[in-house]
mmCIF file of C-alpha atoms in Angstrom:
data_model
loop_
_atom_site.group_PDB
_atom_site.id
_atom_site.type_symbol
_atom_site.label_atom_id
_atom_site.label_comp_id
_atom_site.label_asym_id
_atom_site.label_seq_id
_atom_site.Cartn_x
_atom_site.Cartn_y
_atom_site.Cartn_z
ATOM 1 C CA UNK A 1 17.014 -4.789 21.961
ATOM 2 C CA UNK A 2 15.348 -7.298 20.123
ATOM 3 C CA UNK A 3 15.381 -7.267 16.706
ATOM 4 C CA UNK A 4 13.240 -8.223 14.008
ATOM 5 C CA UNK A 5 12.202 -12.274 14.137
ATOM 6 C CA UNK A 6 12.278 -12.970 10.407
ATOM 7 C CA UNK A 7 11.784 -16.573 10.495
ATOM 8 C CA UNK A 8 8.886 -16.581 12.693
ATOM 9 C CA UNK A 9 7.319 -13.914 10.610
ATOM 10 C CA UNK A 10 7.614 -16.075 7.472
ATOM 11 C CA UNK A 11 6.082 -19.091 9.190
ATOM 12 C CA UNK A 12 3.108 -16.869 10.384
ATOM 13 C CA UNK A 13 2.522 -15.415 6.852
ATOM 14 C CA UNK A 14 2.569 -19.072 5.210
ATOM 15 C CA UNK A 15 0.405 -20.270 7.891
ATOM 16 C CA UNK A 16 -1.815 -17.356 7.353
ATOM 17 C CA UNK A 17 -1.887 -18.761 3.703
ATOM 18 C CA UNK A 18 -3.129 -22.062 4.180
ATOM 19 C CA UNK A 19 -5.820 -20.994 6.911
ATOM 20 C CA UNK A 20 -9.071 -21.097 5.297
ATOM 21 C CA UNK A 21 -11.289 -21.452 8.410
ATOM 22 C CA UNK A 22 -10.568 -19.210 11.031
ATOM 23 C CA UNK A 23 -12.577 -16.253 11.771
ATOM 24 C CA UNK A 24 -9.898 -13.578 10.352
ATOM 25 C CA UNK A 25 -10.100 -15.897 7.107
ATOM 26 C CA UNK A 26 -13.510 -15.575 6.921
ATOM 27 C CA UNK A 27 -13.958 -12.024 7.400
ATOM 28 C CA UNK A 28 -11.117 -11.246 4.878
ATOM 29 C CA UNK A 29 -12.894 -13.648 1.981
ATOM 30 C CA UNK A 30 -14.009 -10.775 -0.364
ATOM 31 C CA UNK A 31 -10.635 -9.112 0.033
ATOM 32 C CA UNK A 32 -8.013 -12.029 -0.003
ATOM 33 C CA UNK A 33 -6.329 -11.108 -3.416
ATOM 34 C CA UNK A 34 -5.201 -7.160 -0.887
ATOM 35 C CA UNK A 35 -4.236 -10.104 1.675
ATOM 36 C CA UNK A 36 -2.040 -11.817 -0.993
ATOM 37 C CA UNK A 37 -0.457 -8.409 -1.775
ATOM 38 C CA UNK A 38 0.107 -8.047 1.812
ATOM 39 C CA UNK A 39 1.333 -11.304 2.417
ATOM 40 C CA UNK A 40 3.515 -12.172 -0.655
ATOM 41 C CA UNK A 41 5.344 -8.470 -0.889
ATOM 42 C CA UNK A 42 6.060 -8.911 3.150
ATOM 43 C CA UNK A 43 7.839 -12.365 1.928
ATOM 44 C CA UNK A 44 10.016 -10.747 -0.759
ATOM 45 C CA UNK A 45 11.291 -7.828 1.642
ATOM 46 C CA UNK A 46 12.198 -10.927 3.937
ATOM 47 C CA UNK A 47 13.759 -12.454 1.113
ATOM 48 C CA UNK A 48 11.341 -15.688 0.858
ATOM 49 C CA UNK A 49 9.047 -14.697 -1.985
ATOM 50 C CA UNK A 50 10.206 -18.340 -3.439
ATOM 51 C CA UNK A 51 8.634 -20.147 -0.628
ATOM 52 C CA UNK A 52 5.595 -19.427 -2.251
ATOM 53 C CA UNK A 53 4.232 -21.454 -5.311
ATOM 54 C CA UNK A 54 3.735 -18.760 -8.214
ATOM 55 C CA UNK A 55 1.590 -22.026 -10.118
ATOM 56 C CA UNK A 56 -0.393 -21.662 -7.241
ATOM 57 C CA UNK A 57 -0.743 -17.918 -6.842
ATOM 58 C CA UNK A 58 -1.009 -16.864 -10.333
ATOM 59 C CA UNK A 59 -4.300 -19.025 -12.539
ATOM 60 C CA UNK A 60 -5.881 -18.521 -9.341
ATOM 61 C CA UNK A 61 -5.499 -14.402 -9.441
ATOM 62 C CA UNK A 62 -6.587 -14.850 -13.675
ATOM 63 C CA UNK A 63 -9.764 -16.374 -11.787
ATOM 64 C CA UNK A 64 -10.481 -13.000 -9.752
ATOM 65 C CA UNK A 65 -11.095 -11.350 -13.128
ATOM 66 C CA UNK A 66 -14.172 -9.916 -14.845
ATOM 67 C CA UNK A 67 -15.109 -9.606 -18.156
ATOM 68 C CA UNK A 68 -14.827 -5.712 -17.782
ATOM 69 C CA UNK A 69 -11.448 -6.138 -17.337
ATOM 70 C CA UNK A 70 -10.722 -5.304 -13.488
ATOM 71 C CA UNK A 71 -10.118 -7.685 -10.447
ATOM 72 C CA UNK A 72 -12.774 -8.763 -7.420
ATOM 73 C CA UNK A 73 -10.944 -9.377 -4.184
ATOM 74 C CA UNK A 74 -11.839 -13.134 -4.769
ATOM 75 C CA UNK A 75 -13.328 -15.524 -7.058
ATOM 76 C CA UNK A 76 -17.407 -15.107 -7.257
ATOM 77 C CA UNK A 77 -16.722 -11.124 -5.946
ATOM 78 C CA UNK A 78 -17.305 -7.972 -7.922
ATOM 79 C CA UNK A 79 -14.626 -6.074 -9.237
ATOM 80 C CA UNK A 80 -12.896 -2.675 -7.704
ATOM 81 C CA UNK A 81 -10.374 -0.855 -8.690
ATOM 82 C CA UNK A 82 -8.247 -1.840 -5.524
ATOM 83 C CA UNK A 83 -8.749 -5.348 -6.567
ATOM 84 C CA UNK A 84 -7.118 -4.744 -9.862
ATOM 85 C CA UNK A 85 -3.996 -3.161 -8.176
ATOM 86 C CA UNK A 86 -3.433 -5.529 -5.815
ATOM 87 C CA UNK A 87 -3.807 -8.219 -9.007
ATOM 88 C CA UNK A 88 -1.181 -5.936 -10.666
ATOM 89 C CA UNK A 89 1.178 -5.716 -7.948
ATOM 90 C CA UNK A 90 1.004 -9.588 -7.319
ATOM 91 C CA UNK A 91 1.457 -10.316 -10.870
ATOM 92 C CA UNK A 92 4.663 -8.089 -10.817
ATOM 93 C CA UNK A 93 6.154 -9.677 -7.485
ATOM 94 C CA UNK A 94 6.596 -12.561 -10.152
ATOM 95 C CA UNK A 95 7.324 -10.536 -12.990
ATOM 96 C CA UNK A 96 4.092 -12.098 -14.791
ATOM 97 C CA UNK A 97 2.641 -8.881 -16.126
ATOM 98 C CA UNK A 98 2.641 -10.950 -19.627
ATOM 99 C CA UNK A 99 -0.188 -12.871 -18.522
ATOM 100 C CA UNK A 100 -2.347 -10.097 -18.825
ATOM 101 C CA UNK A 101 -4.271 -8.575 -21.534
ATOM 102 C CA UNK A 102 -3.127 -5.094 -20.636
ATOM 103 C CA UNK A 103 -5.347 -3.224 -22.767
ATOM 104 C CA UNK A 104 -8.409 -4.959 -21.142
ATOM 105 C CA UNK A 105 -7.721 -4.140 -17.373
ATOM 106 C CA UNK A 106 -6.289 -0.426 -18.405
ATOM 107 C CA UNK A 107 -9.086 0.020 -20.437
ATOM 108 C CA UNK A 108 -11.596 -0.602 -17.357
ATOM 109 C CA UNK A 109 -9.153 1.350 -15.311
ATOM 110 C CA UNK A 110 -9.460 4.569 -17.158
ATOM 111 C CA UNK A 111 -13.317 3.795 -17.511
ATOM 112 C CA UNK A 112 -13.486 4.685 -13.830
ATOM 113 C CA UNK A 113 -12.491 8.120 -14.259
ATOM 114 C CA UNK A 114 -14.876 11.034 -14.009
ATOM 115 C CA UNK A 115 -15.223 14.349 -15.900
ATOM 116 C CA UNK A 116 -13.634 16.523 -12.367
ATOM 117 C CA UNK A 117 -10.485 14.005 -13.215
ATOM 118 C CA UNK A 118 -10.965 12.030 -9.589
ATOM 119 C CA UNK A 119 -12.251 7.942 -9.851
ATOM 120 C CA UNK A 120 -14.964 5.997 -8.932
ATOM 121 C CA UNK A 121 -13.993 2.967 -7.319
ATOM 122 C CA UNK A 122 -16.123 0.900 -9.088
ATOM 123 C CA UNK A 123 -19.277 0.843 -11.150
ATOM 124 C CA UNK A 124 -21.358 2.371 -8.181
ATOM 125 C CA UNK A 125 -19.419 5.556 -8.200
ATOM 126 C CA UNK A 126 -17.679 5.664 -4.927
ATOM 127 C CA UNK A 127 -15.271 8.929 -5.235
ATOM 128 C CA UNK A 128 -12.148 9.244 -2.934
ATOM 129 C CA UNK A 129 -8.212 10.005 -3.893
ATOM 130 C CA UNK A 130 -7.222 6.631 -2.566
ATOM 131 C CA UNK A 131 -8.923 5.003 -5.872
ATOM 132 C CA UNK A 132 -6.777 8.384 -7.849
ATOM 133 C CA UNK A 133 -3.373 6.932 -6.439
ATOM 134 C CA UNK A 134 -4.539 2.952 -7.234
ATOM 135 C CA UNK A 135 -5.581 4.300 -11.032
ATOM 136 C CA UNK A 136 -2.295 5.950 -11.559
ATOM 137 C CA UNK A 137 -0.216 3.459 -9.631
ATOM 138 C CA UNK A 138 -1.578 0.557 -11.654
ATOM 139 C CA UNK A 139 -1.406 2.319 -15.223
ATOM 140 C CA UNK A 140 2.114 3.391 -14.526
ATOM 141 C CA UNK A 141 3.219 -0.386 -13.717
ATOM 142 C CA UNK A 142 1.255 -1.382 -17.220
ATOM 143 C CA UNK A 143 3.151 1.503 -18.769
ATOM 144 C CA UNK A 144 -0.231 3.262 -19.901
ATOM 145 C CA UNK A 145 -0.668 6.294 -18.369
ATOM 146 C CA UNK A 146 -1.806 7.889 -21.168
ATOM 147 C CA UNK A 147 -4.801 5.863 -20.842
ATOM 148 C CA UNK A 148 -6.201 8.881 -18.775
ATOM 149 C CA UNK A 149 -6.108 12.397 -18.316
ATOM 150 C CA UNK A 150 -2.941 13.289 -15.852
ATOM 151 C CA UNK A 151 -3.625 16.684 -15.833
ATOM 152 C CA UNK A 152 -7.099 16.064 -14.512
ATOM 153 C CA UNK A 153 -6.170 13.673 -12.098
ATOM 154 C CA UNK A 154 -3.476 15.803 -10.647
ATOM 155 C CA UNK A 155 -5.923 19.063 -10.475
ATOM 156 C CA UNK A 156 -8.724 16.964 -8.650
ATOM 157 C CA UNK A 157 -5.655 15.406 -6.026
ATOM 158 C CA UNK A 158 -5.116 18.936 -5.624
ATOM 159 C CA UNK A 159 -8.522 20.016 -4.851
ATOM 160 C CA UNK A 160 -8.026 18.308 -1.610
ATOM 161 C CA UNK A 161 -5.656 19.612 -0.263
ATOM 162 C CA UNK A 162 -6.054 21.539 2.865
ATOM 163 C CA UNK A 163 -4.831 24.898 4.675
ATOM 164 C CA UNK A 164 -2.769 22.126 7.085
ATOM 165 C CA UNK A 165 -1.043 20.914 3.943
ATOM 166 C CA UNK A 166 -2.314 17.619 4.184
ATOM 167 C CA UNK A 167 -5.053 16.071 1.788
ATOM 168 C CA UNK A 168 -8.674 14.633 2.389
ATOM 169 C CA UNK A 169 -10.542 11.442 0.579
ATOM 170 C CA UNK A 170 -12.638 14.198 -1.441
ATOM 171 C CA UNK A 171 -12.062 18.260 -1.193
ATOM 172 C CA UNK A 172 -13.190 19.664 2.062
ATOM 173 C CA UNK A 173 -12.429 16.411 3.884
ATOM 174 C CA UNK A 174 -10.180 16.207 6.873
ATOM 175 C CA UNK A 175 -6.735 15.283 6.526
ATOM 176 C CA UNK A 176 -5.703 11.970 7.028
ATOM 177 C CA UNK A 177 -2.060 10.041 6.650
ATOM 178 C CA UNK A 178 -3.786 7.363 4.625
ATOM 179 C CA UNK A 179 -5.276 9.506 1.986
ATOM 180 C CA UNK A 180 -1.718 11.674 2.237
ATOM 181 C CA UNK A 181 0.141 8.801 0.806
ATOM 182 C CA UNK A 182 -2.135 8.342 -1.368
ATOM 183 C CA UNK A 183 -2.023 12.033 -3.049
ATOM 184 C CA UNK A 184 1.926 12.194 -2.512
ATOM 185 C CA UNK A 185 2.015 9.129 -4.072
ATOM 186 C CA UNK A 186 0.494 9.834 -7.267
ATOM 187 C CA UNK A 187 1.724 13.084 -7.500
ATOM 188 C CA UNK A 188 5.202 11.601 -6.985
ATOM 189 C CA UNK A 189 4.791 8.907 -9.945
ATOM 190 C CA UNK A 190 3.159 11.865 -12.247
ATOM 191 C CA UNK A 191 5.977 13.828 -11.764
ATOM 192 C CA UNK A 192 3.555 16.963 -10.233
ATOM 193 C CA UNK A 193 5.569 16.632 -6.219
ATOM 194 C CA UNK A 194 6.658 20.185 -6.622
ATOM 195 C CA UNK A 195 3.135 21.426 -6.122
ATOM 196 C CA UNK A 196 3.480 20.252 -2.607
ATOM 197 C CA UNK A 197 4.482 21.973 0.808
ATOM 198 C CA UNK A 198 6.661 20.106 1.898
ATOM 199 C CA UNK A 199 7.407 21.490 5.236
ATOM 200 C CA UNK A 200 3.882 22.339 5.787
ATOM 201 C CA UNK A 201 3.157 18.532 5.083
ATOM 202 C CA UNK A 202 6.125 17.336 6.546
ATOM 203 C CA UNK A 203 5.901 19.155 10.101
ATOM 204 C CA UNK A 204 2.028 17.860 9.785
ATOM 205 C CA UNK A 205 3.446 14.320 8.897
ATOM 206 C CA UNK A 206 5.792 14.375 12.234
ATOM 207 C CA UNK A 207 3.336 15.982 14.242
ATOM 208 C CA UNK A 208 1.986 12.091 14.299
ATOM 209 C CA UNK A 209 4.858 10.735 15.876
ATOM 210 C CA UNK A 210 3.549 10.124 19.727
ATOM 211 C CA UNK A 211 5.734 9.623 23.280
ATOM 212 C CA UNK A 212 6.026 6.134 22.563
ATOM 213 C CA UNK A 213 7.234 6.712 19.059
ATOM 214 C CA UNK A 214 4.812 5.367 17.024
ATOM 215 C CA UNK A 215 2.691 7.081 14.312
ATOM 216 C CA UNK A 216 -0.590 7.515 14.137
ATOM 217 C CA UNK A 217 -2.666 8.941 11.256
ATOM 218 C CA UNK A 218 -5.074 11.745 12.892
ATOM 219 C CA UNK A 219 -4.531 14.430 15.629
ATOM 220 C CA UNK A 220 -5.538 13.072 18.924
ATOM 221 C CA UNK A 221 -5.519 8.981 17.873
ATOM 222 C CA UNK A 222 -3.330 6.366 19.239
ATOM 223 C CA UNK A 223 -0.437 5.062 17.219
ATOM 224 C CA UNK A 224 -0.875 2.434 14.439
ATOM 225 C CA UNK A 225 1.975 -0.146 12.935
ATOM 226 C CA UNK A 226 0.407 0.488 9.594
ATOM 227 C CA UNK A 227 1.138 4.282 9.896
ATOM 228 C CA UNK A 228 4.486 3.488 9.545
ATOM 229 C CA UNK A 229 4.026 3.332 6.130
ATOM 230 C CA UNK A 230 1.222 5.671 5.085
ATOM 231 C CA UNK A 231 3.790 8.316 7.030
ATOM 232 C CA UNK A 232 7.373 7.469 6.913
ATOM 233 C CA UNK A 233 6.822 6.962 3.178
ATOM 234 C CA UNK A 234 4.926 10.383 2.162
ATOM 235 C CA UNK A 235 7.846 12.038 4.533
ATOM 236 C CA UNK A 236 10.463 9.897 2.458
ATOM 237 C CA UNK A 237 9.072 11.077 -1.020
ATOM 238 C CA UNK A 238 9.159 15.072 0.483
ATOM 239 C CA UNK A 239 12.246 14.236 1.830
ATOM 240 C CA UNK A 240 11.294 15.347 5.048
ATOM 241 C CA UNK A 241 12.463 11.450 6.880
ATOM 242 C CA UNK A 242 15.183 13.156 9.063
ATOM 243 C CA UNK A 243 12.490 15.218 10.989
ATOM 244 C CA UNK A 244 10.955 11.721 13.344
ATOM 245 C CA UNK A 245 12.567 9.655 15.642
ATOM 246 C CA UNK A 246 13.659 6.952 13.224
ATOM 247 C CA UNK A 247 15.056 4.560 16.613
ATOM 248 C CA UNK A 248 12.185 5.222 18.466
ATOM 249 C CA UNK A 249 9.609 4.086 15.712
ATOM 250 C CA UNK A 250 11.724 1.155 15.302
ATOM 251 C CA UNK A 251 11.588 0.271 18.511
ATOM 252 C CA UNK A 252 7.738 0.775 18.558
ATOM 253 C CA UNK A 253 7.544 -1.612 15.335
ATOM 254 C CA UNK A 254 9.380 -4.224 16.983
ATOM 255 C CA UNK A 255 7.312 -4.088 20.118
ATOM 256 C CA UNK A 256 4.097 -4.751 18.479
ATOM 257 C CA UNK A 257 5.921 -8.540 17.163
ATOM 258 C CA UNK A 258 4.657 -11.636 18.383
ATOM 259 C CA UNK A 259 7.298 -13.228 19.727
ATOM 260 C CA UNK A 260 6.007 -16.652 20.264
ATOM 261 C CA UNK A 261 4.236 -17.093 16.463
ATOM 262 C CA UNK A 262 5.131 -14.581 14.404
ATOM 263 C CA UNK A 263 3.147 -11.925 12.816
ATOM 264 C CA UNK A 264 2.828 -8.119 13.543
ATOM 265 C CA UNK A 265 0.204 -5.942 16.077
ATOM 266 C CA UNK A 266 -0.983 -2.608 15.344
ATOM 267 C CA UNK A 267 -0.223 -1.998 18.779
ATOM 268 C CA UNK A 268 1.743 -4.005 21.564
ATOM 269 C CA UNK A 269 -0.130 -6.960 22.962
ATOM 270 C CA UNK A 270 -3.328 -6.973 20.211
ATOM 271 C CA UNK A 271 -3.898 -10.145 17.822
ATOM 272 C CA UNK A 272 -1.469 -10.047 15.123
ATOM 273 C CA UNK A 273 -3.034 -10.031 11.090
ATOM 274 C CA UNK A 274 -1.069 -10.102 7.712
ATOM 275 C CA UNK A 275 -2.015 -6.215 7.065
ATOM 276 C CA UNK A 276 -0.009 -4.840 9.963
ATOM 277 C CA UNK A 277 2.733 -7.694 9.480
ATOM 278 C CA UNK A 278 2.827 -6.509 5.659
ATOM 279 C CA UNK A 279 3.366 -2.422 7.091
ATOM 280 C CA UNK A 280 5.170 -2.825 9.958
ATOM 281 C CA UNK A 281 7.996 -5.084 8.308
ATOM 282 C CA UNK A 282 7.572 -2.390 4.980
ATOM 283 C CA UNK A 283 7.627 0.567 7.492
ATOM 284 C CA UNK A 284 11.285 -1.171 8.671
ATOM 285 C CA UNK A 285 12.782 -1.401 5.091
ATOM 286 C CA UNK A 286 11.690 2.288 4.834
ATOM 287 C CA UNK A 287 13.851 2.754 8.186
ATOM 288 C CA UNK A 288 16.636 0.271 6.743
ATOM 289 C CA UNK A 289 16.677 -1.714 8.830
ATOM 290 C CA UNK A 290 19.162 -4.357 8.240
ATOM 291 C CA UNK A 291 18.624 -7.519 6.057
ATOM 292 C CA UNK A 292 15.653 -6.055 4.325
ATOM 293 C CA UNK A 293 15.238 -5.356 0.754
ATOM 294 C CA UNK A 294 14.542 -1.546 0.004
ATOM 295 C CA UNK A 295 10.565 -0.949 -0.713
ATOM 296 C CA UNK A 296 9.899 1.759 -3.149
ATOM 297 C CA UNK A 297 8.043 4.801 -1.406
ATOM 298 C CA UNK A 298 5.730 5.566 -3.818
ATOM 299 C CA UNK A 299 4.729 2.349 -5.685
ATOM 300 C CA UNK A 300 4.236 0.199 -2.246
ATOM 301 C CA UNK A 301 6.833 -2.398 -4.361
ATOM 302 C CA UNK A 302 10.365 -3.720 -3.838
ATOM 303 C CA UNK A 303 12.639 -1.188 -5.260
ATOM 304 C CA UNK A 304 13.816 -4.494 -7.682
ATOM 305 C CA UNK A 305 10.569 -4.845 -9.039
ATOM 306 C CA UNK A 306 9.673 -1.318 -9.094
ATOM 307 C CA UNK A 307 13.086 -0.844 -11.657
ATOM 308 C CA UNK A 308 12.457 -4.072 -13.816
ATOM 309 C CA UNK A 309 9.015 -2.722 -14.817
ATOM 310 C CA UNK A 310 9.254 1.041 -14.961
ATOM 311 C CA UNK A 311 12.802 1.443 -15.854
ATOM 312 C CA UNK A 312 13.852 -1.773 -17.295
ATOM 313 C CA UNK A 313 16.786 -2.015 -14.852
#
């Protein structure tokens, strides 16, 4: 079997860096600070994070912000609450959370929150529990979750959750293995995972596990790299992990490389992009895989960085 092709993956996300031209550049131009998230944590599991300039990375990130306080996905862009996570967890990756004004950007976070307890993605007033986990994610790594109401937050996450024991974007929405990692997630870093089925969840969870043994994140869809991390790591933080093929995904992960240039497929033989390089090499350190640094479950973070902020390890 072959295994995973580190090197060529680290020359595919540098080169990936420096393209400014090609079409997947262009498309991605309003969200390249998520690609820089994607791109720079993928380096750190690999153990490269250095080959990366952090004079470069980090004034230009400042640049994203607004005067409200949160993060657009570039310079000129408006701000969104994703934005200002993936500014957060780039910041950390270098341990530069001192550059910001902390008060400012969890200030504008905890503006986004509505009376219900869910968030608004932005100013516009998009609802959905993926912007609930990126609120409490990012005010846990500033250390100010009592910026917002918990309590709130936790009883609108739980509001959509359904009879399968998954959770929806809003309550009464299908459930979906993107917006489950997203709920698990924040209920994990609140502290509020007992209110959970777990083997409801986690026999939903492996139910996405296909012949080929990848996961995929609906009933009926074909498999998807990136559900090897939306899945594996809301079955990890139920500790339900032991219930999938672990080999088989592996194998499935490793089949979706490009073998010739680097870079990760959501499926075998499609174009390889820096998203599903970034999951499929995460989904791996989930698996522990060899050589890879561990990836905390719930923050989306090395498990290094994740204990230098939050714990002060």
């Amino acid at each position: 079997m072959e295994g995973l092709l580190v090197e060529k993956h680290i020359k595919y996300i540098l080169s990936a860096k420096e393209s400014k031209d090609e079409f997947e550049s262009v498309v991605m131009e309003h969200l390249r600070l998520n690609g820089a998230y994607w791109g720079l944590t993928t380096l750190d599991i690999l153990g490269k994070i250095n080959a990366v300039d952090q004079v470069e990375v980090i004034p230009w990130v400042l640049q994203c912000q607004h005067e409200s306080g949160g993060f657009s996905g570039n310079i000129g862009h408006d701000p969104h609450i994703l934005y200002t996570l993936s500014a957060i967890q780039v910041l950390a990756l270098f341990d530069k959370l001192d550059v910001l004004d902390i008060d400012k950007v969890s200030n504008y976070i905890a503006g986004l929150q509505n009376e219900d307890g869910s968030f608004s993605g932005d100013m516009w007033g998009e609802v959905d529990t993926r912007f609930s986990y990126v609120a409490i994610s990012s005010l846990a790594l500033l250390r100010k979750l009592d910026n917002i109401d918990v309590e709130k937050a936790v009883q609108y996450i739980l509001s959509c959750k359904n009879v399968d024991g998954g959770f929806g974007c809003t309550p009464g929405a299908e459930s979906h293995a993107g917006q489950i990692f997203c709920c698990v997630g924040a209920l994990a870093i609140t502290g509020y995972l007992h209110q959970v089925d777990k083997d409801l969840l986690g026999w939903w969870l492996c139910e996405r596990q296909v012949k080929c043994g990848g996961l995929n994140g609906r009933p009926e869809k074909l498999p998807d790299v990136c559900y090897s991390w939306w899945v594996l790591s809301s079955l990890i933080m139920i500790d339900r992990v032991h219930w999938i093929d672990k080999e088989k995904l592996v194998q499935f992960i490793l089949d979706c490389q490009d073998r010739e240039n680097g870079g990760i497929s959501d499926r075998p033989d499609d174009a390889v992009d820096v998203f599903h390089t970034y999951f499929g090499v995460a989904g791996l350190s989930l698996l522990e895989y060899p050589g890879l640094k561990a990836i905390d479950p719930a923050y989306a973070l090395p498990v290094d960085v994740v204990n230098r902020i939050i714990f002060d390890k």
